[in-house]
Amino acid sequence: MKVVVVGAGVLGLGVARALAAMDGVQTTVLESRYPAGGSTGLSAGAFIRQYVDEHELVVRCAGVERLAELEQRHGLNLRRIGVMRAIRDADTWTACERSVEMQRRLGVEDSRVIDAEEISRLVPHLNTDGMLGALWGPSDGYLDGAELCNILVDEIGAAGVGVHVRTTVTGLSRGGAAKYTVHTDHGNFPADVIVNAAGAWLGKVGESFDAPVEMLNERHEAYIFVLPETVGYTFPLVADYVPSMTADEGLYFRHEGTHQLIAGLHSNELAGAELVDPDDFYKGATQDRADVVIDLLARTLPGLDDLGYQGGWAGIYPHAAAGRAIIGPHPDNPDVIVAGGLAGQGLTVGLILGEAAAEWARYGELREWPSLERLKLPATTATEAVDG
Ligand SMILES: Cc1cc2nc3c(=O)[nH]c(=O)nc-3n(C[C@H](O)[C@H](O)[C@H](O)COP(=O)(O)OP(=O)(O)OC[C@H]3O[C@@H](n4cnc5c(N)ncnc54)[C@H](O)[C@@H]3O)c2cc1C
């Protein structure tokens, strides 16, 4: 069976990695730019298991296991600086305590709910006003999206997967040397099944395949600061946001390397940010958005007045209109597997959702990840995209 995967971000490469481990599949990855040339290379790199929803936790714990595999086998640099989520009300405290129990059952030994005193010991500069405590995962942290993708390309290349960069997919027709022919600006590729893992371009590629998907591509910025010499400790990733519990987007920041801090605003839901065309949006940071974060940081880290703002960048959170990740056969053509909608959280889950998409591609059903049936694309999404 010939499978063509469109997109060499974390998800497309995760699909290809899983396909490479299956018998009877010849896999080709087509990428219009270069590995991690989309959202994956523009992310803040956080890998996080600190979630309160059991489904989310199961996928994330497995995702971090896969990342640790890549660390062991290929030296992927997982910087385990810790992840701390602020708890501001009693319901969130209870949900976080449950999360810790679930994490124990899933093999995460070191996560804890900590009180404000312990927060201050770990992050002495942090203003803990209004915080009851935090959900603390000392062995979560961040990685480099480009490094991850390059390691995956090497690994799947060694397993016989062809990766074609600077090759833009333009359409799909029936027949040829296999069930379908995938058209690109650099020739045609035979395919029996095609996986559309084009991130923010999922809608555009889907349209060219007559397998439409409605995307809501939110533009998000991240900012870089130089830390004063006097800090003397490593900032974990601190997030004023607990998924499933916090309604609005919240500030996050973390140490970057040895001397910098990266910060931004994050929500797993649509945050009302500008919706953009992935081929035409401003990739720098805007001063008005930066000012919001600079102001929040000043209030959150009041002792760090001399934090030097260094500019920033913008990329896309690829949200699917379905409101969650979408993994599964397209309702109009089950030979097209849709894989996307990872929004602002693809690095922890990309490899696992890639495995699920590979199962759909190879077997037409889920085997190892039956619980991810819930991520199938609803039939109405295709119709809405056509009508809308
Ligand atoms: C500022 C910012 C901060 C973020 N921080 C985090 C974070 O800390 N942690 C986290 O987990 N997530 C974070 N994210 C989100 C994360 O980057 C995404 O969830 C993830 O990268 C999506 O991966 P993907 O493989 O689906 O898409 P992409 O990485 O965009 O990959 C899609 C690929 O498809 C290719 N493509 C598109 N069209 C075609 C075509 N026609 N033919 C061939 N190839 C094509 C593109 O070039 C691209 O390389 C952040 C995102 C941004 C913007």
Short mmCIF file of N, CA and C and ligand atoms in Angstrom, two decimals, residues 5-14 29-48 51 60 141-143 145 149 164 166-171 183-185 196-202 204-205 208-209 215 218-223 237 252 254 262-266 278-279 281 313-318 339-350, ligand 1:
data_model
loop_
_atom_site.label_atom_id
_atom_site.label_comp_id
_atom_site.label_asym_id
_atom_site.label_seq_id
_atom_site.Cartn_x
_atom_site.Cartn_y
_atom_site.Cartn_z
N VAL A 5 1.90 11.33 2.75
CA VAL A 5 1.59 12.22 3.87
C VAL A 5 1.93 13.64 3.44
N VAL A 6 0.98 14.55 3.56
CA VAL A 6 1.21 15.95 3.20
C VAL A 6 1.57 16.73 4.47
N GLY A 7 2.79 17.26 4.51
CA GLY A 7 3.22 18.08 5.65
C GLY A 7 4.28 17.41 6.50
N ALA A 8 5.38 18.11 6.72
CA ALA A 8 6.46 17.59 7.58
C ALA A 8 6.58 18.43 8.84
N GLY A 9 5.44 18.67 9.49
CA GLY A 9 5.44 19.21 10.85
C GLY A 9 5.43 18.03 11.80
N VAL A 10 5.25 18.32 13.09
CA VAL A 10 5.29 17.24 14.08
C VAL A 10 4.24 16.18 13.77
N LEU A 11 3.08 16.60 13.28
CA LEU A 11 2.01 15.63 13.06
C LEU A 11 2.27 14.76 11.84
N GLY A 12 2.59 15.39 10.70
CA GLY A 12 2.84 14.60 9.48
C GLY A 12 4.00 13.64 9.70
N LEU A 13 5.05 14.10 10.36
CA LEU A 13 6.20 13.23 10.60
C LEU A 13 5.86 12.15 11.63
N GLY A 14 4.96 12.48 12.57
CA GLY A 14 4.48 11.47 13.51
C GLY A 14 3.71 10.38 12.78
N VAL A 29 6.56 11.39 2.25
CA VAL A 29 6.14 12.66 2.86
C VAL A 29 6.44 13.78 1.87
N LEU A 30 5.44 14.62 1.63
CA LEU A 30 5.62 15.78 0.74
C LEU A 30 5.48 17.05 1.57
N GLU A 31 6.47 17.92 1.47
CA GLU A 31 6.51 19.13 2.30
C GLU A 31 6.83 20.34 1.43
N SER A 32 5.98 21.34 1.48
CA SER A 32 6.15 22.49 0.56
C SER A 32 7.35 23.35 0.93
N ARG A 33 7.74 23.36 2.20
CA ARG A 33 8.88 24.20 2.61
C ARG A 33 10.01 23.29 3.07
N TYR A 34 10.13 23.12 4.38
CA TYR A 34 11.17 22.25 4.95
C TYR A 34 10.61 21.71 6.26
N PRO A 35 11.24 20.66 6.85
CA PRO A 35 10.69 20.11 8.09
C PRO A 35 10.58 21.20 9.17
N ALA A 36 9.45 21.25 9.80
CA ALA A 36 9.15 22.27 10.81
C ALA A 36 9.02 23.66 10.20
N GLY A 37 8.76 23.73 8.91
CA GLY A 37 8.61 25.03 8.23
C GLY A 37 7.28 25.72 8.52
N GLY A 38 6.35 25.04 9.18
CA GLY A 38 5.06 25.64 9.54
C GLY A 38 5.02 25.98 11.02
N SER A 39 3.90 25.70 11.66
CA SER A 39 3.74 26.06 13.08
C SER A 39 4.78 25.39 13.98
N THR A 40 5.17 24.18 13.64
CA THR A 40 6.05 23.43 14.55
C THR A 40 7.36 24.18 14.81
N GLY A 41 7.88 24.83 13.77
CA GLY A 41 9.13 25.57 13.94
C GLY A 41 8.93 26.94 14.59
N LEU A 42 7.69 27.33 14.81
CA LEU A 42 7.41 28.66 15.39
C LEU A 42 6.81 28.55 16.78
N SER A 43 6.86 27.35 17.34
CA SER A 43 6.20 27.16 18.64
C SER A 43 7.12 27.57 19.78
N ALA A 44 6.55 27.60 20.98
CA ALA A 44 7.35 27.87 22.18
C ALA A 44 7.91 26.58 22.75
N GLY A 45 7.55 25.45 22.13
CA GLY A 45 8.23 24.19 22.42
C GLY A 45 7.82 23.44 23.67
N ALA A 46 6.79 23.91 24.37
CA ALA A 46 6.48 23.26 25.65
C ALA A 46 5.89 21.87 25.45
N PHE A 47 6.38 20.90 26.22
CA PHE A 47 5.70 19.59 26.31
C PHE A 47 5.18 19.46 27.74
N ILE A 48 3.89 19.20 27.84
CA ILE A 48 3.22 19.36 29.14
C ILE A 48 2.24 18.21 29.38
N TYR A 51 -2.54 18.27 32.83
CA TYR A 51 -3.93 18.43 32.38
C TYR A 51 -4.85 17.80 33.41
N ARG A 60 -1.28 12.67 26.45
CA ARG A 60 -0.06 13.45 26.74
C ARG A 60 1.02 12.63 27.43
N GLY A 141 8.66 20.20 30.33
CA GLY A 141 9.57 21.28 29.96
C GLY A 141 9.40 21.70 28.52
N TYR A 142 10.51 21.90 27.84
CA TYR A 142 10.40 22.35 26.44
C TYR A 142 11.46 21.70 25.57
N LEU A 143 11.17 21.75 24.28
CA LEU A 143 12.09 21.20 23.28
C LEU A 143 12.11 22.16 22.10
N GLY A 145 11.24 22.57 18.26
CA GLY A 145 10.40 21.92 17.25
C GLY A 145 11.19 21.53 16.00
N CYS A 149 11.74 17.72 14.48
CA CYS A 149 11.39 17.32 13.11
C CYS A 149 12.59 16.77 12.35
N HIS A 164 10.21 14.46 0.64
CA HIS A 164 10.48 15.43 -0.43
C HIS A 164 10.16 16.81 0.08
N ARG A 166 10.42 21.16 -0.28
CA ARG A 166 10.17 22.13 -1.35
C ARG A 166 9.29 21.52 -2.46
N THR A 167 8.30 20.76 -2.02
CA THR A 167 7.39 20.08 -2.94
C THR A 167 5.97 20.39 -2.48
N THR A 168 5.29 21.24 -3.23
CA THR A 168 3.97 21.69 -2.81
C THR A 168 2.88 20.85 -3.48
N VAL A 169 2.04 20.25 -2.65
CA VAL A 169 0.92 19.45 -3.17
C VAL A 169 -0.14 20.40 -3.72
N THR A 170 -0.61 20.11 -4.94
CA THR A 170 -1.57 21.01 -5.59
C THR A 170 -2.91 20.35 -5.89
N GLY A 171 -3.00 19.02 -5.84
CA GLY A 171 -4.28 18.38 -6.12
C GLY A 171 -4.18 16.87 -6.14
N HIS A 183 -0.75 15.36 -7.10
CA HIS A 183 -0.06 16.31 -7.97
C HIS A 183 0.70 17.33 -7.13
N THR A 184 1.93 17.64 -7.57
CA THR A 184 2.72 18.67 -6.88
C THR A 184 3.41 19.55 -7.92
N ASP A 185 4.08 20.59 -7.43
CA ASP A 185 4.85 21.44 -8.36
C ASP A 185 6.17 20.77 -8.75
N ASN A 196 -3.74 14.10 5.01
CA ASN A 196 -3.61 15.56 4.95
C ASN A 196 -3.23 16.06 6.34
N ALA A 197 -1.92 16.32 6.53
CA ALA A 197 -1.42 16.81 7.82
C ALA A 197 -0.75 18.17 7.60
N ALA A 198 -1.45 19.02 6.87
CA ALA A 198 -0.85 20.28 6.42
C ALA A 198 -1.04 21.43 7.41
N GLY A 199 -1.34 21.14 8.65
CA GLY A 199 -1.40 22.18 9.68
C GLY A 199 -2.40 23.28 9.32
N ALA A 200 -1.93 24.51 9.32
CA ALA A 200 -2.82 25.64 9.00
C ALA A 200 -3.28 25.63 7.55
N TRP A 201 -2.60 24.83 6.72
CA TRP A 201 -2.98 24.73 5.30
C TRP A 201 -3.95 23.56 5.06
N LEU A 202 -4.38 22.93 6.14
CA LEU A 202 -5.26 21.76 6.02
C LEU A 202 -6.48 22.07 5.14
N LYS A 204 -6.77 24.43 2.79
CA LYS A 204 -6.39 24.65 1.39
C LYS A 204 -6.10 23.31 0.71
N VAL A 205 -5.35 22.45 1.37
CA VAL A 205 -5.02 21.15 0.77
C VAL A 205 -6.30 20.32 0.65
N SER A 208 -8.20 21.23 -2.38
CA SER A 208 -7.60 20.73 -3.63
C SER A 208 -7.81 19.23 -3.77
N PHE A 209 -8.19 18.56 -2.68
CA PHE A 209 -8.47 17.11 -2.72
C PHE A 209 -9.97 16.82 -2.82
N MET A 215 -11.03 25.34 8.75
CA MET A 215 -10.00 25.68 9.74
C MET A 215 -10.19 27.11 10.23
N GLU A 218 -5.62 30.82 13.97
CA GLU A 218 -5.39 31.99 14.83
C GLU A 218 -3.92 32.38 14.85
N ARG A 219 -3.67 33.66 14.63
CA ARG A 219 -2.31 34.19 14.71
C ARG A 219 -1.94 34.43 16.18
N HIS A 220 -0.83 33.85 16.62
CA HIS A 220 -0.37 34.02 18.01
C HIS A 220 1.07 34.50 18.04
N GLU A 221 1.36 35.38 18.98
CA GLU A 221 2.71 35.91 19.10
C GLU A 221 3.42 35.32 20.33
N ALA A 222 4.73 35.28 20.25
CA ALA A 222 5.56 34.92 21.41
C ALA A 222 6.68 35.96 21.50
N TYR A 223 7.17 36.21 22.71
CA TYR A 223 8.10 37.33 22.94
C TYR A 223 9.35 36.86 23.67
N LEU A 237 8.48 26.57 33.24
CA LEU A 237 7.38 27.18 32.49
C LEU A 237 6.26 27.43 33.49
N TYR A 252 1.93 32.87 29.92
CA TYR A 252 2.93 31.84 30.23
C TYR A 252 4.30 32.43 29.99
N ARG A 254 8.76 31.11 30.33
CA ARG A 254 9.72 30.09 30.72
C ARG A 254 11.12 30.55 30.39
N ILE A 262 11.05 33.37 27.47
CA ILE A 262 10.07 33.44 26.39
C ILE A 262 8.70 33.54 27.05
N ALA A 263 7.86 34.40 26.52
CA ALA A 263 6.54 34.60 27.14
C ALA A 263 5.48 34.77 26.06
N GLY A 264 4.25 34.55 26.45
CA GLY A 264 3.13 34.76 25.53
C GLY A 264 1.81 34.56 26.25
N LEU A 265 0.74 34.59 25.48
CA LEU A 265 -0.60 34.33 26.02
C LEU A 265 -1.11 33.06 25.38
N HIS A 266 -1.74 32.22 26.20
CA HIS A 266 -2.16 30.93 25.66
C HIS A 266 -3.55 30.53 26.15
N PRO A 278 -2.57 31.34 6.09
CA PRO A 278 -1.20 30.91 6.40
C PRO A 278 -0.16 31.36 5.36
N ASP A 279 -0.63 31.74 4.16
CA ASP A 279 0.32 32.21 3.15
C ASP A 279 0.51 33.73 3.20
N PHE A 281 0.43 36.42 6.35
CA PHE A 281 0.19 37.06 7.64
C PHE A 281 1.50 37.64 8.16
N TRP A 313 7.97 36.94 17.69
CA TRP A 313 7.56 36.39 16.39
C TRP A 313 6.10 35.96 16.47
N ALA A 314 5.53 35.69 15.30
CA ALA A 314 4.15 35.20 15.25
C ALA A 314 4.06 33.95 14.40
N GLY A 315 3.18 33.07 14.80
CA GLY A 315 2.88 31.87 14.02
C GLY A 315 1.40 31.57 14.17
N ILE A 316 1.01 30.40 13.73
CA ILE A 316 -0.42 30.06 13.73
C ILE A 316 -0.72 28.92 14.69
N TYR A 317 -1.81 29.09 15.47
CA TYR A 317 -2.43 27.97 16.15
C TYR A 317 -3.47 27.41 15.16
N PRO A 318 -3.21 26.25 14.57
CA PRO A 318 -4.19 25.72 13.61
C PRO A 318 -5.38 25.05 14.32
N ALA A 339 -5.67 14.90 9.39
CA ALA A 339 -4.92 14.90 10.66
C ALA A 339 -4.52 16.33 10.96
N GLY A 340 -5.15 16.93 11.95
CA GLY A 340 -4.80 18.32 12.23
C GLY A 340 -5.61 18.91 13.37
N GLY A 341 -5.66 20.24 13.37
CA GLY A 341 -6.39 20.94 14.43
C GLY A 341 -5.67 20.89 15.76
N LEU A 342 -4.33 20.84 15.72
CA LEU A 342 -3.56 20.71 16.97
C LEU A 342 -3.46 22.03 17.72
N ALA A 343 -3.94 23.08 17.11
CA ALA A 343 -4.01 24.39 17.78
C ALA A 343 -2.69 24.73 18.47
N GLY A 344 -2.73 25.12 19.76
CA GLY A 344 -1.52 25.56 20.44
C GLY A 344 -0.86 24.49 21.28
N GLN A 345 -1.07 23.22 20.95
CA GLN A 345 -0.61 22.17 21.85
C GLN A 345 -0.11 20.93 21.13
N GLY A 346 0.45 21.13 19.90
CA GLY A 346 0.78 19.96 19.08
C GLY A 346 2.02 19.18 19.47
N LEU A 347 2.93 19.79 20.19
CA LEU A 347 4.21 19.12 20.39
C LEU A 347 4.11 17.93 21.34
N THR A 348 3.22 18.01 22.32
CA THR A 348 3.09 16.88 23.25
C THR A 348 2.27 15.76 22.64
N VAL A 349 1.29 16.12 21.82
CA VAL A 349 0.34 15.11 21.34
C VAL A 349 0.60 14.65 19.91
N GLY A 350 1.48 15.37 19.18
CA GLY A 350 1.64 15.12 17.73
C GLY A 350 1.99 13.68 17.39
C1 LIG B 1 3.70 31.23 18.89
C2 LIG B 1 3.34 29.77 19.03
C3 LIG B 1 3.67 29.11 20.20
C4 LIG B 1 3.35 27.74 20.34
N1 LIG B 1 3.76 27.10 21.47
C5 LIG B 1 3.51 25.77 21.60
C6 LIG B 1 4.00 25.07 22.72
O1 LIG B 1 4.68 25.61 23.59
N2 LIG B 1 3.72 23.74 22.82
C7 LIG B 1 2.97 23.09 21.86
O2 LIG B 1 2.72 21.88 22.01
N3 LIG B 1 2.50 23.75 20.79
C8 LIG B 1 2.77 25.04 20.63
N4 LIG B 1 2.32 25.70 19.52
C9 LIG B 1 1.44 24.99 18.57
C10 LIG B 1 2.21 24.02 17.68
O3 LIG B 1 3.20 24.76 17.01
C11 LIG B 1 1.23 23.37 16.69
O4 LIG B 1 0.18 22.75 17.40
C12 LIG B 1 1.91 22.28 15.86
O5 LIG B 1 3.15 22.71 15.40
C13 LIG B 1 1.04 21.87 14.67
O6 LIG B 1 1.75 20.90 13.95
P1 LIG B 1 1.26 20.39 12.54
O7 LIG B 1 2.24 19.33 12.13
O8 LIG B 1 -0.18 20.06 12.58
O9 LIG B 1 1.39 21.68 11.59
P2 LIG B 1 2.69 22.36 10.93
O10 LIG B 1 3.84 22.31 11.82
O11 LIG B 1 2.27 23.70 10.44
O12 LIG B 1 3.01 21.43 9.71
C14 LIG B 1 2.26 21.47 8.50
C15 LIG B 1 3.24 21.40 7.34
O13 LIG B 1 2.51 21.24 6.13
C16 LIG B 1 3.24 21.90 5.12
N5 LIG B 1 2.34 22.17 3.99
C17 LIG B 1 1.33 23.08 3.94
N6 LIG B 1 0.74 23.06 2.71
C18 LIG B 1 1.38 22.12 1.99
C19 LIG B 1 1.23 21.66 0.66
N7 LIG B 1 0.29 22.14 -0.17
N8 LIG B 1 2.08 20.68 0.22
C20 LIG B 1 3.05 20.18 1.04
N9 LIG B 1 3.22 20.60 2.32
C21 LIG B 1 2.40 21.54 2.80
C22 LIG B 1 3.72 23.18 5.82
O14 LIG B 1 4.81 23.76 5.15
C23 LIG B 1 4.07 22.65 7.20
O15 LIG B 1 5.44 22.35 7.33
C24 LIG B 1 2.65 27.05 19.31
C25 LIG B 1 2.34 27.72 18.13
C26 LIG B 1 2.68 29.07 17.98
C27 LIG B 1 2.35 29.76 16.70
#
